[in-house]
Short mmCIF file of C-alpha atoms in Angstrom, two decimals:
data_model
loop_
_atom_site.label_atom_id
_atom_site.label_comp_id
_atom_site.label_asym_id
_atom_site.label_seq_id
_atom_site.Cartn_x
_atom_site.Cartn_y
_atom_site.Cartn_z
CA MET O 14 -184.25 69.17 -197.29
CA ALA O 15 -185.41 65.60 -197.83
CA SER O 16 -187.95 64.10 -195.51
CA ASN O 17 -186.91 61.99 -192.41
CA PRO O 18 -187.53 58.30 -192.63
CA ALA O 19 -189.98 56.77 -190.38
CA LEU O 20 -188.91 56.51 -187.03
CA GLY O 21 -187.14 53.06 -186.46
CA GLN O 22 -189.46 50.65 -185.71
CA THR O 23 -187.63 47.45 -186.66
CA SER O 24 -184.09 49.00 -186.55
CA ASP O 25 -181.87 48.25 -183.20
CA PRO O 26 -180.32 51.75 -182.08
CA LEU O 27 -177.85 50.25 -180.58
CA GLU O 28 -176.47 47.94 -183.71
CA LEU O 29 -176.84 51.35 -185.84
CA LEU O 30 -174.56 53.11 -183.51
CA ARG O 31 -172.17 50.57 -183.44
CA GLN O 32 -172.20 50.39 -187.21
CA TYR O 33 -172.15 54.23 -187.85
CA THR O 34 -169.08 54.55 -185.29
CA THR O 35 -167.02 51.59 -186.67
CA GLN O 36 -167.62 53.07 -190.15
CA LYS O 37 -167.11 56.65 -189.04
CA LYS O 38 -170.23 57.77 -190.44
CA PRO O 39 -171.89 60.89 -189.07
CA VAL O 40 -174.89 60.75 -186.67
CA GLU O 41 -177.32 63.69 -187.09
CA LEU O 42 -179.32 65.57 -184.37
CA LEU O 43 -182.29 67.05 -185.10
CA ASP O 44 -184.33 69.80 -183.25
CA ASN O 45 -188.16 70.07 -182.96
CA ASP O 46 -188.49 71.74 -186.20
CA GLY O 47 -186.66 68.98 -188.02
CA ASN O 48 -183.70 71.39 -188.20
CA LEU O 49 -179.99 69.72 -187.79
CA THR O 50 -178.20 70.88 -184.95
CA THR O 51 -175.19 69.93 -182.80
CA ASN O 52 -176.55 70.49 -179.29
CA LEU O 53 -177.64 67.11 -177.96
CA LEU O 54 -180.05 69.08 -175.33
CA GLN O 55 -181.66 70.93 -178.08
CA ALA O 56 -181.86 67.58 -180.26
CA THR O 57 -185.53 65.84 -180.09
CA THR O 58 -184.28 63.08 -182.80
CA VAL O 59 -181.20 60.88 -183.68
CA ARG O 60 -180.95 60.40 -187.45
CA PHE O 61 -178.83 57.51 -188.67
CA GLY O 62 -178.61 58.65 -192.36
CA GLU O 63 -181.40 57.08 -194.64
CA ASP O 64 -181.44 53.83 -192.36
CA ALA O 65 -183.50 55.03 -189.35
CA SER O 66 -184.61 57.64 -187.07
CA PHE O 67 -185.21 57.32 -183.08
CA PRO O 68 -186.60 59.84 -180.44
CA ARG O 69 -183.13 61.04 -178.51
CA ASP O 70 -184.10 59.27 -175.21
CA THR O 71 -184.72 56.08 -176.75
CA PRO O 72 -184.03 52.85 -174.29
CA THR O 73 -181.31 50.56 -176.32
CA SER O 74 -180.80 47.18 -175.68
CA TYR O 75 -177.67 47.44 -173.65
CA SER O 76 -178.36 47.15 -170.08
CA ARG O 77 -176.22 48.26 -166.79
CA SER O 78 -174.27 45.57 -165.58
CA ASN O 79 -175.91 46.10 -162.02
CA SER O 80 -179.37 46.23 -163.42
CA ASP O 81 -180.97 44.21 -165.99
CA SER O 82 -184.34 46.39 -166.03
CA ASP O 83 -182.03 50.08 -166.52
CA GLN O 84 -181.21 50.08 -170.02
CA TYR O 85 -178.83 53.23 -171.46
CA THR O 86 -180.68 55.37 -173.71
CA LEU O 87 -179.40 56.47 -176.82
CA SER O 88 -178.37 60.06 -175.85
CA ALA O 89 -176.54 58.64 -172.95
CA LEU O 90 -174.38 56.56 -175.52
CA LEU O 91 -174.00 59.35 -177.95
CA HIS O 92 -173.00 61.50 -175.04
CA PHE O 93 -170.64 58.76 -173.40
CA LEU O 94 -168.89 58.45 -177.31
CA ASP O 95 -168.30 62.44 -177.63
CA HIS O 96 -166.58 62.34 -173.99
CA ARG O 97 -164.78 59.05 -173.99
CA ASP O 98 -161.49 60.37 -173.71
CA GLN O 99 -162.42 62.76 -170.78
CA SER O 100 -161.53 61.25 -167.02
CA PHE O 101 -164.75 59.28 -164.99
CA TYR O 102 -164.94 62.39 -162.59
CA GLU O 103 -164.69 64.82 -165.59
CA TYR O 104 -167.48 63.07 -167.77
CA MET O 105 -169.56 62.67 -164.44
CA LYS O 106 -169.26 66.21 -164.13
CA THR O 107 -170.45 67.19 -167.42
CA THR O 108 -173.14 64.62 -167.59
CA ASN O 109 -174.52 65.91 -164.41
CA THR O 110 -174.57 69.49 -165.72
CA MET O 111 -176.47 68.22 -168.69
CA GLY O 112 -178.81 66.22 -166.98
CA LEU O 113 -177.92 62.93 -168.88
CA GLN O 114 -177.81 59.01 -167.94
CA THR O 115 -174.40 58.30 -166.74
CA VAL O 116 -172.62 55.45 -168.06
CA SER O 117 -171.46 53.42 -164.96
CA PHE O 118 -167.50 53.22 -164.48
CA GLY O 119 -167.60 49.49 -164.61
CA ASP O 120 -169.47 49.55 -167.82
CA ARG O 121 -167.41 52.16 -169.67
CA VAL O 122 -164.48 49.64 -170.93
CA THR O 123 -166.98 47.06 -172.05
CA LEU O 124 -168.96 49.50 -173.68
CA LEU O 125 -166.65 50.95 -175.49
CA ASP O 126 -164.88 48.28 -177.06
CA TYR O 127 -168.21 47.17 -178.47
CA LEU O 128 -169.13 50.46 -179.91
CA THR O 129 -165.81 50.80 -181.45
CA GLY O 130 -165.95 47.55 -182.81
CA LYS O 131 -163.09 45.95 -180.69
CA SER O 132 -165.28 43.47 -179.13
CA THR O 133 -168.50 41.58 -180.62
CA SER O 134 -170.42 40.77 -177.44
CA THR O 135 -171.95 43.47 -175.27
CA GLY O 136 -171.47 43.27 -171.20
CA GLU O 137 -174.36 41.26 -170.88
CA GLU O 138 -173.06 38.37 -172.91
CA LYS O 139 -169.93 38.72 -171.14
CA GLN O 140 -171.66 38.65 -167.74
CA GLN O 141 -173.37 35.50 -168.79
CA LYS O 142 -170.24 33.74 -169.79
CA GLN O 143 -168.61 34.54 -166.62
CA LEU O 144 -171.55 33.26 -164.55
CA GLU O 145 -171.38 29.70 -166.72
CA GLN O 146 -167.74 29.51 -165.99
CA GLN O 147 -168.76 29.99 -162.19
CA GLN O 148 -171.14 27.58 -162.27
CA GLN O 149 -168.52 25.00 -163.92
CA MET O 150 -166.38 25.58 -161.41
CA ALA O 151 -168.75 25.13 -158.67
CA VAL O 152 -169.66 21.37 -160.31
CA ASP O 153 -166.09 20.65 -160.84
CA THR O 154 -165.00 21.50 -157.12
CA ALA O 155 -168.07 19.58 -155.98
CA VAL O 156 -167.14 16.61 -158.06
CA ASP O 157 -163.60 16.90 -156.49
CA SER O 158 -164.91 16.82 -152.93
CA SER O 159 -166.71 13.97 -153.60
CA ARG O 160 -164.09 11.91 -154.78
CA ARG O 161 -161.50 12.97 -152.26
CA ALA O 162 -164.43 12.23 -149.45
CA ASN O 163 -164.79 8.40 -151.02
CA LYS O 164 -161.02 8.01 -151.20
CA ALA O 165 -160.65 8.86 -147.33
CA ARG O 166 -163.50 6.24 -146.38
CA THR O 167 -161.39 3.62 -148.57
CA ASP O 168 -158.27 4.61 -146.71
CA LEU O 169 -159.77 4.21 -143.04
CA VAL O 170 -160.15 0.67 -143.77
CA GLY O 171 -157.15 -1.40 -142.83
CA ASP O 172 -155.97 -4.66 -144.12
CA SER O 173 -157.67 -6.24 -140.80
CA GLY O 174 -160.87 -4.71 -141.68
CA ARG O 175 -161.12 -2.55 -138.87
CA THR O 176 -162.69 1.16 -139.22
CA ALA O 177 -162.25 4.40 -137.89
CA ASN O 178 -165.51 3.61 -135.82
CA ASP O 179 -163.79 0.82 -134.33
CA GLY O 180 -160.68 2.79 -133.28
CA THR O 181 -163.23 5.77 -131.76
CA ARG O 182 -164.89 2.82 -129.60
CA ASP O 183 -161.58 1.54 -128.01
CA ILE O 184 -160.66 5.35 -127.14
CA LEU O 185 -164.08 6.06 -125.38
CA ARG O 186 -163.84 2.55 -123.18
CA ARG O 187 -160.30 3.90 -121.60
CA GLU O 188 -161.99 7.52 -120.90
CA ARG O 189 -163.21 8.80 -117.42
CA VAL O 190 -165.85 11.46 -117.35
CA LEU O 191 -164.81 14.24 -115.21
CA ILE O 192 -167.59 16.83 -116.23
CA ASN O 193 -170.56 17.13 -118.35
CA THR O 194 -173.17 19.35 -119.44
CA SER O 195 -175.30 18.96 -116.27
CA SER O 196 -172.43 19.24 -113.60
CA VAL O 197 -170.85 22.16 -115.17
CA VAL O 198 -174.06 24.48 -114.47
CA SER O 199 -174.65 23.21 -111.07
CA SER O 200 -173.53 25.62 -108.38
CA SER O 201 -174.30 26.23 -104.90
CA LYS O 202 -174.51 29.90 -105.32
CA SER O 203 -177.97 31.71 -105.67
CA PHE O 204 -178.27 34.30 -108.22
CA ALA O 205 -181.47 35.77 -107.04
CA LYS O 206 -180.25 39.29 -106.86
CA VAL O 207 -178.45 39.60 -110.28
CA PRO O 208 -181.88 41.13 -111.82
CA ASP O 209 -181.75 43.83 -109.06
CA LEU O 210 -178.07 44.55 -109.66
CA ILE O 211 -178.72 44.83 -113.44
CA LYS O 212 -181.52 47.32 -112.71
CA GLU O 213 -179.21 49.41 -110.57
CA ILE O 214 -176.29 49.45 -112.64
CA PHE O 215 -178.30 49.74 -116.17
CA PRO O 216 -181.68 51.72 -115.28
CA PRO O 217 -184.33 51.66 -118.11
CA LYS O 218 -183.36 54.02 -121.12
CA HIS O 219 -185.97 56.46 -122.31
CA GLY O 220 -187.81 55.34 -125.44
CA ALA O 221 -188.86 51.90 -124.33
CA LYS O 222 -191.13 49.60 -126.62
CA GLY O 223 -194.93 49.00 -125.74
CA ALA O 224 -196.41 45.81 -125.80
CA ASP O 225 -196.94 45.39 -129.63
CA GLY O 226 -192.99 45.56 -130.15
CA LYS O 227 -193.31 49.42 -131.37
CA PRO O 228 -191.70 52.39 -130.05
CA MET O 229 -193.85 54.03 -127.52
CA ALA O 230 -194.60 58.02 -128.29
CA PRO O 231 -193.48 60.39 -126.00
CA ALA O 232 -195.87 62.34 -124.14
CA ALA O 233 -197.72 65.16 -125.90
CA GLY O 234 -196.43 68.03 -123.58
CA ALA O 235 -192.80 66.49 -124.31
CA LEU O 236 -192.92 66.72 -127.92
CA ALA O 237 -194.61 70.54 -127.96
CA ASN O 238 -191.69 71.64 -125.68
CA GLY O 239 -188.92 69.67 -126.98
CA ALA O 240 -188.29 68.40 -123.59
CA LEU O 241 -188.13 64.95 -121.87
CA ALA O 242 -191.10 63.57 -119.93
CA GLY O 243 -190.25 62.12 -116.33
CA ASN O 244 -189.60 63.20 -112.76
CA GLY O 245 -187.65 65.99 -111.59
CA VAL O 246 -184.60 63.79 -111.05
CA ALA O 247 -184.59 62.77 -114.76
CA ARG O 248 -185.35 66.55 -115.71
CA LYS O 249 -182.29 67.30 -113.91
CA ARG O 250 -179.70 64.58 -115.12
CA VAL O 251 -181.03 65.56 -118.69
CA SER O 252 -180.38 69.35 -117.95
CA GLN O 253 -176.82 68.47 -116.89
CA ARG O 254 -175.85 66.63 -120.07
CA LYS O 255 -174.73 68.42 -123.21
CA ARG O 256 -177.62 69.28 -125.26
CA ALA O 257 -178.56 67.07 -128.34
CA ASN O 258 -178.00 67.90 -132.04
CA PRO O 259 -181.45 68.61 -133.87
CA ILE O 260 -182.45 65.64 -135.97
CA ILE O 261 -183.26 65.34 -139.94
CA VAL O 262 -184.03 62.06 -141.31
CA VAL O 263 -184.23 61.50 -145.05
CA PRO O 264 -185.51 58.50 -146.98
CA ALA O 265 -183.24 55.12 -146.79
CA ALA O 266 -184.00 54.26 -150.46
CA THR O 267 -181.10 54.70 -152.60
CA THR O 268 -183.69 55.77 -155.56
CA ALA O 269 -184.72 58.58 -153.45
CA MET O 270 -183.69 62.37 -154.90
CA ILE O 271 -182.22 63.27 -151.42
CA ASN O 272 -180.63 60.44 -149.35
CA MET O 273 -177.74 59.94 -147.20
CA TYR O 274 -175.30 59.81 -150.08
CA ASN O 275 -176.08 63.36 -151.00
CA ILE O 276 -177.47 65.28 -148.12
CA GLU O 277 -174.15 66.60 -147.10
CA GLU O 278 -173.50 68.28 -150.76
CA LEU O 279 -176.84 69.73 -150.45
CA LEU O 280 -177.10 71.31 -147.01
CA GLN O 281 -173.49 71.81 -146.17
CA LYS O 282 -171.98 72.95 -149.77
CA HIS O 283 -175.43 74.26 -151.11
CA GLN O 284 -175.23 72.07 -154.21
CA PHE O 285 -177.29 69.06 -155.50
CA VAL O 286 -175.38 66.18 -156.63
CA ASP O 287 -177.19 63.11 -158.18
CA SER O 288 -176.79 60.41 -155.63
CA ARG O 289 -176.20 57.46 -158.31
CA MET O 290 -172.99 59.77 -159.28
CA ILE O 291 -171.61 59.43 -155.74
CA MET O 292 -172.80 55.53 -155.29
CA GLU O 293 -171.04 54.79 -158.69
CA THR O 294 -167.52 56.28 -157.00
CA GLY O 295 -167.86 53.16 -154.61
CA GLY O 296 -168.06 55.09 -151.48
CA PRO O 297 -169.74 53.57 -148.30
CA LYS O 298 -173.15 54.86 -147.59
CA PRO O 299 -172.82 57.16 -144.44
CA ARG O 300 -174.61 55.95 -141.22
CA GLU O 301 -174.89 59.53 -139.77
CA VAL O 302 -174.14 62.85 -141.23
CA PHE O 303 -173.12 65.99 -139.25
CA ILE O 304 -174.16 69.46 -140.74
CA ASP O 305 -172.72 72.79 -139.60
CA HIS O 306 -175.10 75.39 -140.20
CA GLN O 307 -174.72 79.54 -139.39
CA VAL O 308 -178.01 80.60 -138.07
CA THR O 309 -179.13 83.75 -140.27
CA ARG O 310 -178.71 87.18 -138.65
CA SER O 311 -177.02 85.43 -135.87
CA SER O 312 -173.62 84.70 -134.50
CA GLN O 313 -174.89 81.31 -133.33
CA ARG O 314 -174.18 78.01 -135.03
CA ILE O 315 -176.14 74.80 -134.99
CA ARG O 316 -174.87 71.29 -135.54
CA VAL O 317 -177.36 69.26 -137.06
CA ARG O 318 -177.49 65.13 -137.30
CA VAL O 319 -178.89 63.55 -140.30
CA VAL O 320 -179.71 59.75 -140.28
CA ASP O 321 -182.10 57.48 -142.56
CA SER O 322 -183.39 55.15 -139.85
CA VAL O 323 -185.28 55.66 -136.51
CA GLN O 324 -184.96 52.28 -135.43
CA ASP O 325 -182.79 52.81 -132.50
CA PHE O 326 -184.57 56.39 -131.74
CA THR O 327 -184.96 57.20 -127.88
CA GLU O 328 -187.58 59.46 -126.59
CA ALA O 329 -185.04 62.40 -126.55
CA ASP O 330 -184.00 61.29 -130.44
CA TRP O 331 -187.99 61.84 -131.16
CA ASN O 332 -188.04 65.24 -129.35
CA SER O 333 -185.03 66.26 -131.40
CA LEU O 334 -186.60 65.60 -134.61
CA ILE O 335 -187.07 68.81 -136.19
CA CYS O 336 -187.46 67.76 -139.77
CA VAL O 337 -187.94 65.07 -142.37
CA PHE O 338 -187.16 64.80 -146.10
CA THR O 339 -189.79 62.38 -148.19
CA GLN O 340 -190.31 60.86 -151.35
CA GLY O 341 -194.18 60.86 -150.80
CA ALA O 342 -194.08 57.13 -149.78
CA ALA O 343 -196.26 56.40 -146.75
CA TRP O 344 -194.09 53.20 -146.03
CA GLN O 345 -191.10 55.35 -145.34
CA PHE O 346 -193.08 56.31 -141.79
CA LYS O 347 -193.74 52.55 -140.84
CA ASN O 348 -192.91 51.57 -137.20
CA TRP O 349 -192.61 55.37 -136.43
CA VAL O 350 -194.36 56.84 -133.17
CA TRP O 351 -196.87 58.74 -135.01
CA LYS O 352 -199.46 56.53 -136.97
CA SER O 353 -199.85 58.26 -140.25
CA PRO O 354 -198.07 60.86 -142.37
CA GLU O 355 -200.24 63.47 -141.79
CA GLU O 356 -199.45 62.72 -138.14
CA VAL O 357 -195.85 62.79 -138.56
CA PHE O 358 -195.78 66.10 -140.09
CA GLN O 359 -198.07 67.53 -137.45
CA ASN O 360 -195.26 66.92 -135.13
CA THR O 361 -192.44 68.11 -137.41
CA MET O 362 -191.86 69.80 -140.62
CA GLY O 363 -191.46 68.25 -143.97
CA PHE O 364 -189.66 68.70 -147.06
CA TYR O 365 -190.61 67.28 -150.51
CA PRO O 366 -187.95 67.65 -153.18
CA LYS O 367 -188.43 67.49 -156.62
CA TYR O 368 -187.29 68.42 -160.17
CA ASN O 369 -188.91 71.97 -161.02
CA ASP O 370 -190.30 70.33 -164.16
CA GLU O 371 -191.93 67.40 -162.54
CA ARG O 372 -195.63 67.49 -160.67
CA PRO O 373 -195.78 66.68 -157.28
CA LYS O 374 -197.22 62.93 -156.20
CA ASP O 375 -200.85 63.32 -155.22
CA SER O 376 -200.00 61.49 -151.86
CA ILE O 377 -198.50 64.36 -150.41
CA LYS O 378 -201.38 66.86 -150.98
CA SER O 379 -202.84 66.15 -147.42
CA TRP O 380 -199.47 65.92 -145.73
CA GLY O 381 -198.61 69.59 -145.18
CA VAL O 382 -195.20 69.25 -146.70
CA GLU O 383 -193.09 71.94 -148.12
CA VAL O 384 -192.07 71.39 -152.00
CA ILE O 385 -188.40 72.02 -152.77
CA ASN O 386 -187.80 72.73 -156.35
CA ILE O 387 -184.49 71.70 -158.08
CA GLU O 388 -183.35 72.44 -161.36
CA ARG O 389 -182.53 69.74 -163.46
CA THR O 390 -179.12 71.39 -165.32
CA LYS O 391 -178.95 74.94 -163.60
CA ARG O 392 -176.68 74.15 -160.81
CA HIS O 393 -176.11 77.80 -160.06
CA MET O 394 -179.54 77.89 -158.98
CA ASP O 395 -179.30 75.37 -156.23
CA LYS O 396 -177.97 77.69 -153.59
CA ALA O 397 -181.35 79.63 -153.58
CA ALA O 398 -183.30 76.67 -153.04
CA VAL O 399 -181.16 75.66 -150.17
CA VAL O 400 -181.01 79.14 -148.68
CA GLY O 401 -185.01 78.68 -148.85
CA LEU O 402 -184.68 75.58 -146.87
CA TRP O 403 -182.92 76.48 -144.16
CA SER O 404 -184.80 79.75 -143.81
CA SER O 405 -187.71 77.48 -143.14
CA ILE O 406 -185.75 75.28 -140.69
CA GLU O 407 -184.99 78.40 -138.77
CA GLN O 408 -188.27 79.89 -138.62
CA TYR O 409 -189.91 76.46 -137.48
CA LEU O 410 -187.21 76.40 -134.68
CA ALA O 411 -187.92 79.85 -133.68
CA SER O 412 -191.70 78.75 -133.30
CA LYS O 413 -191.88 75.11 -132.29
CA LYS O 414 -188.52 74.26 -130.45
CA PRO O 415 -186.61 77.63 -129.45
CA ASP O 416 -184.60 75.84 -127.38
CA PHE O 417 -182.07 74.96 -130.07
CA LEU O 418 -181.40 78.51 -130.93
CA ASN O 419 -180.68 79.39 -127.49
#
């Protein structure tokens, strides 16, 4: 077999792929030993005949329509071309199973037209043209508004030379003031008792903020026992209420491996789905998610509430917190009642999800969190990982917050 040409340094993989697609020339895939293969996942090199060769996951010059810094890889474009006739849902399932980059729904038509030669412009050029058109429309609108305003001023001046201001002054001379901003707020009644009435009707809530504006931490005894601090009357009122749901907090970042978009798929359906796939379908981010879980070796079911913000947490919410998913960023815990990630995970359990072939971040070594390994492509392995996750949660509840299991 002839030796491979040098890896393309001056050639553009996007242009070569377009040329080979329009000319219906075969693109070859080579494995690590330099042998031909038809399996994209086994391939390490993409060869364009004698023109050039590139590593399989080389970034191309075609950017996502919603991100200038996120470019499609050569492997993503090859896979997209091979599955162009599939529905977007089927294409996403196939792409997720293979662990490849997904071409977004909004880019499909423009990208396919470019690669098959129906169009000579990329999506980026089309967006630039649309932006220029919008800017020109804004300029035209501003000019038209200015012309109309000038015409209106001209029309206000009559043959006698009287302007609109002259007419306004005539009207004001004939007006009689009945009420003004001072008299409208004047009253002979006293409102001194209003603050006391408000306190009586709306008693202060738990979880009040301190002088620095941050939420005050619950008492140590309350955190340890999962009970609200307070006098006997307050405890009696709480006991009469319906017990709160245990709470799990996930990262708010859309780039996090586990967030509000895919937490239900993971914990309820025992399947990992890339959150980007769900976001690209256009669905809104849930504000909260409720997960029903059957406790192992028990007839009891617990309902867990999942959120990604603690901004409105009351003391009862902090006491109900049982678990936190983290991506290893300390800023996730800004404005929490605990001052550091180490202190957070001394008061609740933590999970750090990652792909099984990735190394954990160094930042989590001192946090005391449990690492959850997820396969990139073997979706049938998801259930075992999630069962282990729930087992850890149940053990934590049994030892630290047994009230949720009673």
